[in-house]
Amino acid sequence: MPVTSQDDVVRVRQVVRTAAASAGFSLVDQTKIVTAASELARNTLVHGGGGSVGIEQTVNERGKPGLRIVFSDAGPGIPDQEQALVDGWSSGNGLGLGLSGTRRLVDEFSLESEPGEGTTVTVVKWTR
């Protein structure tokens, strides 16, 4: 799914909410994964210049369903990934809770980025 406008960010939220509900997430966990997806889609648009999102339902080793969401862009990348994950650090005018806050909302978080090559963030949330 492309992320090239604010309308696409809204669409990501809607699709993730629908997928989370159909996977059996509680309302609280639906809100967590939608919040995380919204923030990462916005980052893809604002910081990455646009990109794409892939959403898949998956099953963990204990047979619990979950959602895996992959956000990719070909933007400038993140030169210091460790710093980008520190609470309070922001590359712009935000509160600095984007990546670090998102990491706390999900069960699995992976950040891959190379300066000048873009960024890929993968998150997974499992049902309880």
Coordinates of C-alpha atoms in Angstrom, one line a residue:
M1 CA 0.0 0.0 0.0
P2 CA 1.6 3.3 -1.0
V3 CA 2.1 6.2 1.5
T4 CA 2.4 9.3 -0.5
S5 CA -0.1 11.7 1.1
Q6 CA -1.9 12.3 4.4
D7 CA -4.9 10.5 3.0
D8 CA -2.7 7.4 2.7
V9 CA -1.7 7.7 6.4
V10 CA -5.5 7.7 7.2
R11 CA -6.0 4.7 5.0
V12 CA -3.2 2.8 6.7
R13 CA -4.9 3.4 10.1
Q14 CA -8.2 2.1 8.7
V15 CA -6.7 -1.0 7.2
V16 CA -4.7 -1.8 10.3
R17 CA -7.7 -1.4 12.5
T18 CA -9.8 -3.7 10.3
A19 CA -7.0 -6.3 10.2
A20 CA -6.5 -6.1 14.0
A21 CA -10.2 -6.6 14.7
S22 CA -10.4 -9.6 12.3
A23 CA -7.3 -11.1 13.9
G24 CA -9.0 -11.0 17.3
F25 CA -7.1 -8.2 19.0
S26 CA -8.7 -6.6 22.1
L27 CA -9.8 -3.0 21.8
V28 CA -6.8 -1.8 23.8
D29 CA -4.4 -3.8 21.6
Q30 CA -6.2 -2.6 18.4
T31 CA -5.6 1.0 19.6
K32 CA -1.9 0.3 20.3
I33 CA -1.2 -1.2 16.9
V34 CA -3.2 1.5 15.1
T35 CA -1.3 4.2 17.0
A36 CA 2.0 2.6 16.1
A37 CA 1.1 2.2 12.5
S38 CA -0.2 5.8 12.3
E39 CA 3.1 7.1 13.6
L40 CA 5.2 5.0 11.4
A41 CA 3.1 5.8 8.3
R42 CA 3.5 9.5 9.1
N43 CA 7.2 9.1 9.5
T44 CA 7.4 7.3 6.2
L45 CA 5.6 10.3 4.6
V46 CA 7.3 13.2 6.4
H47 CA 10.8 11.9 7.0
G48 CA 11.1 9.4 4.1
G49 CA 9.4 11.4 1.5
G50 CA 6.8 8.7 1.0
G51 CA 7.1 4.9 0.7
S52 CA 5.0 1.8 1.2
V53 CA 3.4 -0.3 3.9
G54 CA 2.9 -4.0 3.9
I55 CA 0.4 -5.6 6.3
E56 CA 0.1 -9.3 6.9
Q57 CA -1.6 -11.5 9.4
T58 CA 0.7 -14.1 10.9
V59 CA 0.9 -16.7 13.6
N60 CA 3.5 -17.1 16.2
E61 CA 5.1 -20.3 17.5
R62 CA 2.5 -20.7 20.2
G63 CA -0.3 -20.5 17.6
K64 CA -1.4 -17.0 18.5
P65 CA -2.4 -14.7 15.6
G66 CA -0.8 -11.4 15.1
L67 CA 0.0 -8.6 12.6
R68 CA 3.3 -7.9 11.0
I69 CA 3.5 -4.4 9.4
V70 CA 6.5 -3.3 7.3
F71 CA 7.1 0.4 6.5
S72 CA 9.7 1.2 3.8
D73 CA 10.9 4.3 2.2
A74 CA 13.9 5.4 0.0
G75 CA 14.4 8.6 1.9
P76 CA 17.6 10.0 3.5
G77 CA 17.8 7.2 6.1
I78 CA 18.6 7.6 9.8
P79 CA 22.3 8.3 10.4
D80 CA 22.2 7.5 14.2
Q81 CA 19.6 4.8 14.8
E82 CA 20.5 4.5 18.5
Q83 CA 19.9 8.2 19.0
A84 CA 16.7 8.1 17.0
L85 CA 15.3 5.5 19.5
V86 CA 16.0 7.7 22.6
D87 CA 12.9 9.2 24.2
G88 CA 12.9 13.0 23.7
W89 CA 15.1 13.0 20.6
S90 CA 13.6 14.5 17.5
S91 CA 14.9 15.2 14.0
G92 CA 12.2 17.8 13.6
N93 CA 9.7 19.7 15.7
G94 CA 8.1 16.7 17.3
L95 CA 8.1 15.5 20.9
G96 CA 10.7 12.9 20.2
L97 CA 8.4 10.0 21.1
G98 CA 7.8 8.6 17.6
L99 CA 10.1 5.7 17.2
S100 CA 10.7 5.1 20.9
G101 CA 7.0 5.3 21.7
T102 CA 6.1 3.1 18.8
R103 CA 8.6 0.5 20.0
R104 CA 6.8 0.4 23.4
L105 CA 3.4 -0.2 21.7
V106 CA 4.3 -3.4 19.8
D107 CA 5.8 -6.8 20.7
E108 CA 8.6 -6.8 18.1
F109 CA 10.3 -3.8 16.6
S110 CA 13.1 -3.8 13.9
L111 CA 14.7 -0.7 12.4
E112 CA 17.0 -1.0 9.4
S113 CA 18.3 2.2 7.9
E114 CA 21.3 3.4 5.8
P115 CA 22.0 7.1 5.2
G116 CA 21.1 7.9 1.7
E117 CA 19.4 4.5 1.2
G118 CA 16.1 4.7 3.1
T119 CA 14.6 3.1 6.1
T120 CA 12.6 -0.1 6.8
V121 CA 10.7 -0.5 10.1
T122 CA 9.0 -3.8 10.9
V123 CA 6.6 -4.2 13.8
V124 CA 4.7 -7.2 15.1
K125 CA 1.9 -7.2 17.6
W126 CA 0.5 -10.5 18.9
T127 CA -3.0 -11.2 20.3
R128 CA -3.1 -11.9 24.1

